Amino acid sequence: MSITINTTINGKTVSAGAEASTSLLEFLRDTLEYKGTKLCCNTGECGACTVIYNGKPINSCVTLAADANGAEITTIEGLADGDKLHPVQQAFIDTGAVQCGYCTPGYIISVKALLDRTTKPTLEEIEEAVSGNICRCTGYAKIVDAIQLAAQKL
Amino acid sequence: MDYFEPKTINEALALLAKHGAEAKVIAGGTDVMVDIKYKEEPGCLINIKKIPGLGAIRENGGSLRIGALTTIRDLETSGLVRDKLPVLWEASHQFASLQIRNTATIGGNICRASPSGETLTPLLVLDAKATIAFADGEKTEPFTSFFQGPGKSTVGSKGLLTAIDVPYPAQGSRGVYLKHAVRGAMDIAMVGVAVLITPDTAKNSLQDVRIGLGAVAPTPLRASKTEALLRGKPLTTALLKEAAAMAASESSPISDQRSSAEYRRWIVEALTRRGLEQTWKAATGKEVA
């Protein structure tokens, strides 16, 4: 059964139909063409699909698209201001915290949500904020460097 | 697949009555969505997230009433939970990732009735009760009789869990939730053990002991023989050893990809010993003699 979803993505009002069983991730990628949010484990374990939902980071792969109704969602596409990258994005580049890049959008969204909560995160808060994001390339140290740099810049 | 968003408990109960076993209740979705993607779609999905009034945590006399739609993150960030029910707070804090905690609900964790459900052994040792709405009225069920098997509880296919009542533990009591997993909080527990003890007023013996075991039987369970062995006695090294071994014998774990049954029994023994030691020391200020 198809349902209509009225939602706000990156500040833009959107209305589109989806099958009731559609996940928010499938709705974003396949229906609305926001391809920056990544599909990886599809079970809520790796964090590649992280988006900000009403101010909180969530795994869009295990969230019903129907729950986007009336919600405000921020995806990776909503961070840069035109050609100017968000400080978190720039910090990931400056510290070399990106290798294959597949997990990066999820990380950046988790970090954006962290820095929205607190501008001076402790190392413990940083580690907790990204404990639901898996990176198989970097070994995490440079990601922590990037988060600390982003926190300084913000 | 049919899809409904009831706005009241009664509306949800009517949908459950009509659609019966083919209906699946969804709230946060962190478990149900995985089933939909990897197992099979239910005939009908009933999303209860829009029912108002089910997401609050409030004091109710000497207990905390937690709405079924309360997220794990709400528990983790609640000063009341941290202050009054530290065992439940510890389990919420060790519950998967921040992303999952922001979505998953305590009601979902309970109704999933997984033997390894993180909040379940704390609820067992806290003597919590479930409030379940049925078409013919509300029923209160203690968690000691709530779970019937993996995925099965007294909620059945016609009921709706609406709230959890958790009495405050006795003055002077101390509790702990210990989880054994490879990837910290992210992982499903190989074994989870919750211990809650209350010493006598002189702090010489165990007036009350409650031990909850998770992921080591078809349901989370209380180690009632071990509790009986310990009750009324001072915690000595010999008694601690005997109690830990007894807790292991009360478990009936399976072997799966996370660990063998034999390993799980060893872990039950170790965590029970550790939990008793820690809580005894915290509650009495004494080492186990």
PDB file of N, CA and C in Angstrom, chain B residues 167-204:
ATOM      1  N   PRO B 167       9.414   0.136  40.588  1.00  0.00           N
ATOM      2  CA  PRO B 167       9.547   0.624  41.967  1.00  0.00           C
ATOM      3  C   PRO B 167      10.995   0.979  42.283  1.00  0.00           C
ATOM      4  N   TYR B 168      11.180   2.007  43.093  1.00  0.00           N
ATOM      5  CA  TYR B 168      12.536   2.370  43.495  1.00  0.00           C
ATOM      6  C   TYR B 168      13.096   1.279  44.394  1.00  0.00           C
ATOM      7  N   PRO B 169      14.357   0.907  44.166  1.00  0.00           N
ATOM      8  CA  PRO B 169      14.945  -0.099  45.053  1.00  0.00           C
ATOM      9  C   PRO B 169      15.072   0.445  46.483  1.00  0.00           C
ATOM     10  N   ALA B 170      15.180  -0.472  47.438  1.00  0.00           N
ATOM     11  CA  ALA B 170      15.218  -0.094  48.853  1.00  0.00           C
ATOM     12  C   ALA B 170      16.393   0.828  49.145  1.00  0.00           C
ATOM     13  N   GLN B 171      16.204   1.647  50.169  1.00  0.00           N
ATOM     14  CA  GLN B 171      17.277   2.522  50.653  1.00  0.00           C
ATOM     15  C   GLN B 171      18.517   1.681  50.963  1.00  0.00           C
ATOM     16  N   GLY B 172      19.657   2.162  50.540  1.00  0.00           N
ATOM     17  CA  GLY B 172      20.900   1.447  50.849  1.00  0.00           C
ATOM     18  C   GLY B 172      21.254   0.350  49.862  1.00  0.00           C
ATOM     19  N   SER B 173      20.388   0.103  48.891  1.00  0.00           N
ATOM     20  CA  SER B 173      20.672  -0.964  47.933  1.00  0.00           C
ATOM     21  C   SER B 173      21.670  -0.475  46.883  1.00  0.00           C
ATOM     22  N   ARG B 174      22.320  -1.434  46.235  1.00  0.00           N
ATOM     23  CA  ARG B 174      23.240  -1.106  45.145  1.00  0.00           C
ATOM     24  C   ARG B 174      23.026  -2.111  44.014  1.00  0.00           C
ATOM     25  N   GLY B 175      23.097  -1.608  42.801  1.00  0.00           N
ATOM     26  CA  GLY B 175      22.898  -2.493  41.656  1.00  0.00           C
ATOM     27  C   GLY B 175      23.958  -2.281  40.605  1.00  0.00           C
ATOM     28  N   VAL B 176      24.048  -3.252  39.700  1.00  0.00           N
ATOM     29  CA  VAL B 176      24.994  -3.128  38.591  1.00  0.00           C
ATOM     30  C   VAL B 176      24.467  -3.943  37.412  1.00  0.00           C
ATOM     31  N   TYR B 177      24.732  -3.446  36.200  1.00  0.00           N
ATOM     32  CA  TYR B 177      24.432  -4.225  34.997  1.00  0.00           C
ATOM     33  C   TYR B 177      25.739  -4.474  34.260  1.00  0.00           C
ATOM     34  N   LEU B 178      26.091  -5.737  34.107  1.00  0.00           N
ATOM     35  CA  LEU B 178      27.344  -6.096  33.441  1.00  0.00           C
ATOM     36  C   LEU B 178      27.031  -6.811  32.133  1.00  0.00           C
ATOM     37  N   LYS B 179      27.656  -6.318  31.068  1.00  0.00           N
ATOM     38  CA  LYS B 179      27.398  -6.874  29.744  1.00  0.00           C
ATOM     39  C   LYS B 179      28.688  -7.405  29.164  1.00  0.00           C
ATOM     40  N   HIS B 180      28.647  -8.615  28.629  1.00  0.00           N
ATOM     41  CA  HIS B 180      29.832  -9.157  27.980  1.00  0.00           C
ATOM     42  C   HIS B 180      29.593  -9.207  26.474  1.00  0.00           C
ATOM     43  N   ALA B 181      30.364  -8.428  25.722  1.00  0.00           N
ATOM     44  CA  ALA B 181      30.210  -8.372  24.272  1.00  0.00           C
ATOM     45  C   ALA B 181      31.542  -7.983  23.667  1.00  0.00           C
ATOM     46  N   VAL B 182      31.734  -8.334  22.392  1.00  0.00           N
ATOM     47  CA  VAL B 182      33.020  -8.059  21.751  1.00  0.00           C
ATOM     48  C   VAL B 182      33.144  -6.580  21.394  1.00  0.00           C
ATOM     49  N   ARG B 183      32.083  -6.022  20.809  1.00  0.00           N
ATOM     50  CA  ARG B 183      32.180  -4.650  20.304  1.00  0.00           C
ATOM     51  C   ARG B 183      31.473  -3.688  21.253  1.00  0.00           C
ATOM     52  N   GLY B 184      31.748  -3.814  22.540  1.00  0.00           N
ATOM     53  CA  GLY B 184      31.190  -2.886  23.511  1.00  0.00           C
ATOM     54  C   GLY B 184      29.682  -2.808  23.417  1.00  0.00           C
ATOM     55  N   ALA B 185      29.175  -1.585  23.533  1.00  0.00           N
ATOM     56  CA  ALA B 185      27.734  -1.373  23.555  1.00  0.00           C
ATOM     57  C   ALA B 185      27.067  -1.775  22.249  1.00  0.00           C
ATOM     58  N   MET B 186      27.806  -1.649  21.113  1.00  0.00           N
ATOM     59  CA  MET B 186      27.198  -1.907  19.800  1.00  0.00           C
ATOM     60  C   MET B 186      26.715  -3.336  19.644  1.00  0.00           C
ATOM     61  N   ASP B 187      27.398  -4.252  20.319  1.00  0.00           N
ATOM     62  CA  ASP B 187      27.139  -5.668  20.120  1.00  0.00           C
ATOM     63  C   ASP B 187      25.943  -6.169  20.914  1.00  0.00           C
ATOM     64  N   ILE B 188      25.331  -7.225  20.397  1.00  0.00           N
ATOM     65  CA  ILE B 188      24.342  -7.945  21.194  1.00  0.00           C
ATOM     66  C   ILE B 188      25.116  -8.669  22.295  1.00  0.00           C
ATOM     67  N   ALA B 189      24.578  -8.641  23.514  1.00  0.00           N
ATOM     68  CA  ALA B 189      25.291  -9.259  24.636  1.00  0.00           C
ATOM     69  C   ALA B 189      25.430 -10.765  24.428  1.00  0.00           C
ATOM     70  N   MET B 190      26.633 -11.281  24.713  1.00  0.00           N
ATOM     71  CA  MET B 190      26.793 -12.732  24.792  1.00  0.00           C
ATOM     72  C   MET B 190      26.160 -13.194  26.096  1.00  0.00           C
ATOM     73  N   VAL B 191      26.378 -12.383  27.130  1.00  0.00           N
ATOM     74  CA  VAL B 191      25.756 -12.583  28.438  1.00  0.00           C
ATOM     75  C   VAL B 191      25.539 -11.205  29.053  1.00  0.00           C
ATOM     76  N   GLY B 192      24.409 -11.032  29.704  1.00  0.00           N
ATOM     77  CA  GLY B 192      24.166  -9.815  30.479  1.00  0.00           C
ATOM     78  C   GLY B 192      23.725 -10.232  31.877  1.00  0.00           C
ATOM     79  N   VAL B 193      24.300  -9.608  32.887  1.00  0.00           N
ATOM     80  CA  VAL B 193      23.925  -9.954  34.265  1.00  0.00           C
ATOM     81  C   VAL B 193      23.607  -8.671  35.034  1.00  0.00           C
ATOM     82  N   ALA B 194      22.429  -8.647  35.649  1.00  0.00           N
ATOM     83  CA  ALA B 194      22.062  -7.525  36.515  1.00  0.00           C
ATOM     84  C   ALA B 194      22.007  -8.029  37.950  1.00  0.00           C
ATOM     85  N   VAL B 195      22.635  -7.291  38.852  1.00  0.00           N
ATOM     86  CA  VAL B 195      22.633  -7.666  40.273  1.00  0.00           C
ATOM     87  C   VAL B 195      22.143  -6.477  41.084  1.00  0.00           C
ATOM     88  N   LEU B 196      21.239  -6.750  42.018  1.00  0.00           N
ATOM     89  CA  LEU B 196      20.758  -5.703  42.916  1.00  0.00           C
ATOM     90  C   LEU B 196      20.734  -6.285  44.333  1.00  0.00           C
ATOM     91  N   ILE B 197      21.474  -5.663  45.241  1.00  0.00           N
ATOM     92  CA  ILE B 197      21.497  -6.184  46.611  1.00  0.00           C
ATOM     93  C   ILE B 197      21.110  -5.096  47.611  1.00  0.00           C
ATOM     94  N   THR B 198      20.524  -5.526  48.706  1.00  0.00           N
ATOM     95  CA  THR B 198      20.246  -4.631  49.830  1.00  0.00           C
ATOM     96  C   THR B 198      20.832  -5.276  51.081  1.00  0.00           C
ATOM     97  N   PRO B 199      21.787  -4.608  51.741  1.00  0.00           N
ATOM     98  CA  PRO B 199      22.317  -5.178  52.971  1.00  0.00           C
ATOM     99  C   PRO B 199      21.369  -4.907  54.144  1.00  0.00           C
ATOM    100  N   ASP B 200      21.556  -5.627  55.254  1.00  0.00           N
ATOM    101  CA  ASP B 200      20.782  -5.315  56.458  1.00  0.00           C
ATOM    102  C   ASP B 200      21.285  -3.983  57.025  1.00  0.00           C
ATOM    103  N   THR B 201      20.594  -3.443  58.024  1.00  0.00           N
ATOM    104  CA  THR B 201      20.950  -2.106  58.513  1.00  0.00           C
ATOM    105  C   THR B 201      22.368  -2.050  59.075  1.00  0.00           C
ATOM    106  N   ALA B 202      22.841  -3.160  59.639  1.00  0.00           N
ATOM    107  CA  ALA B 202      24.199  -3.179  60.181  1.00  0.00           C
ATOM    108  C   ALA B 202      25.244  -3.396  59.076  1.00  0.00           C
ATOM    109  N   LYS B 203      24.775  -3.627  57.882  1.00  0.00           N
ATOM    110  CA  LYS B 203      25.641  -3.871  56.710  1.00  0.00           C
ATOM    111  C   LYS B 203      26.538  -5.092  56.900  1.00  0.00           C
ATOM    112  N   ASN B 204      25.966  -6.119  57.522  1.00  0.00           N
ATOM    113  CA  ASN B 204      26.722  -7.348  57.755  1.00  0.00           C
ATOM    114  C   ASN B 204      26.293  -8.493  56.856  1.00  0.00           C
TER     115      ASN B 204
END
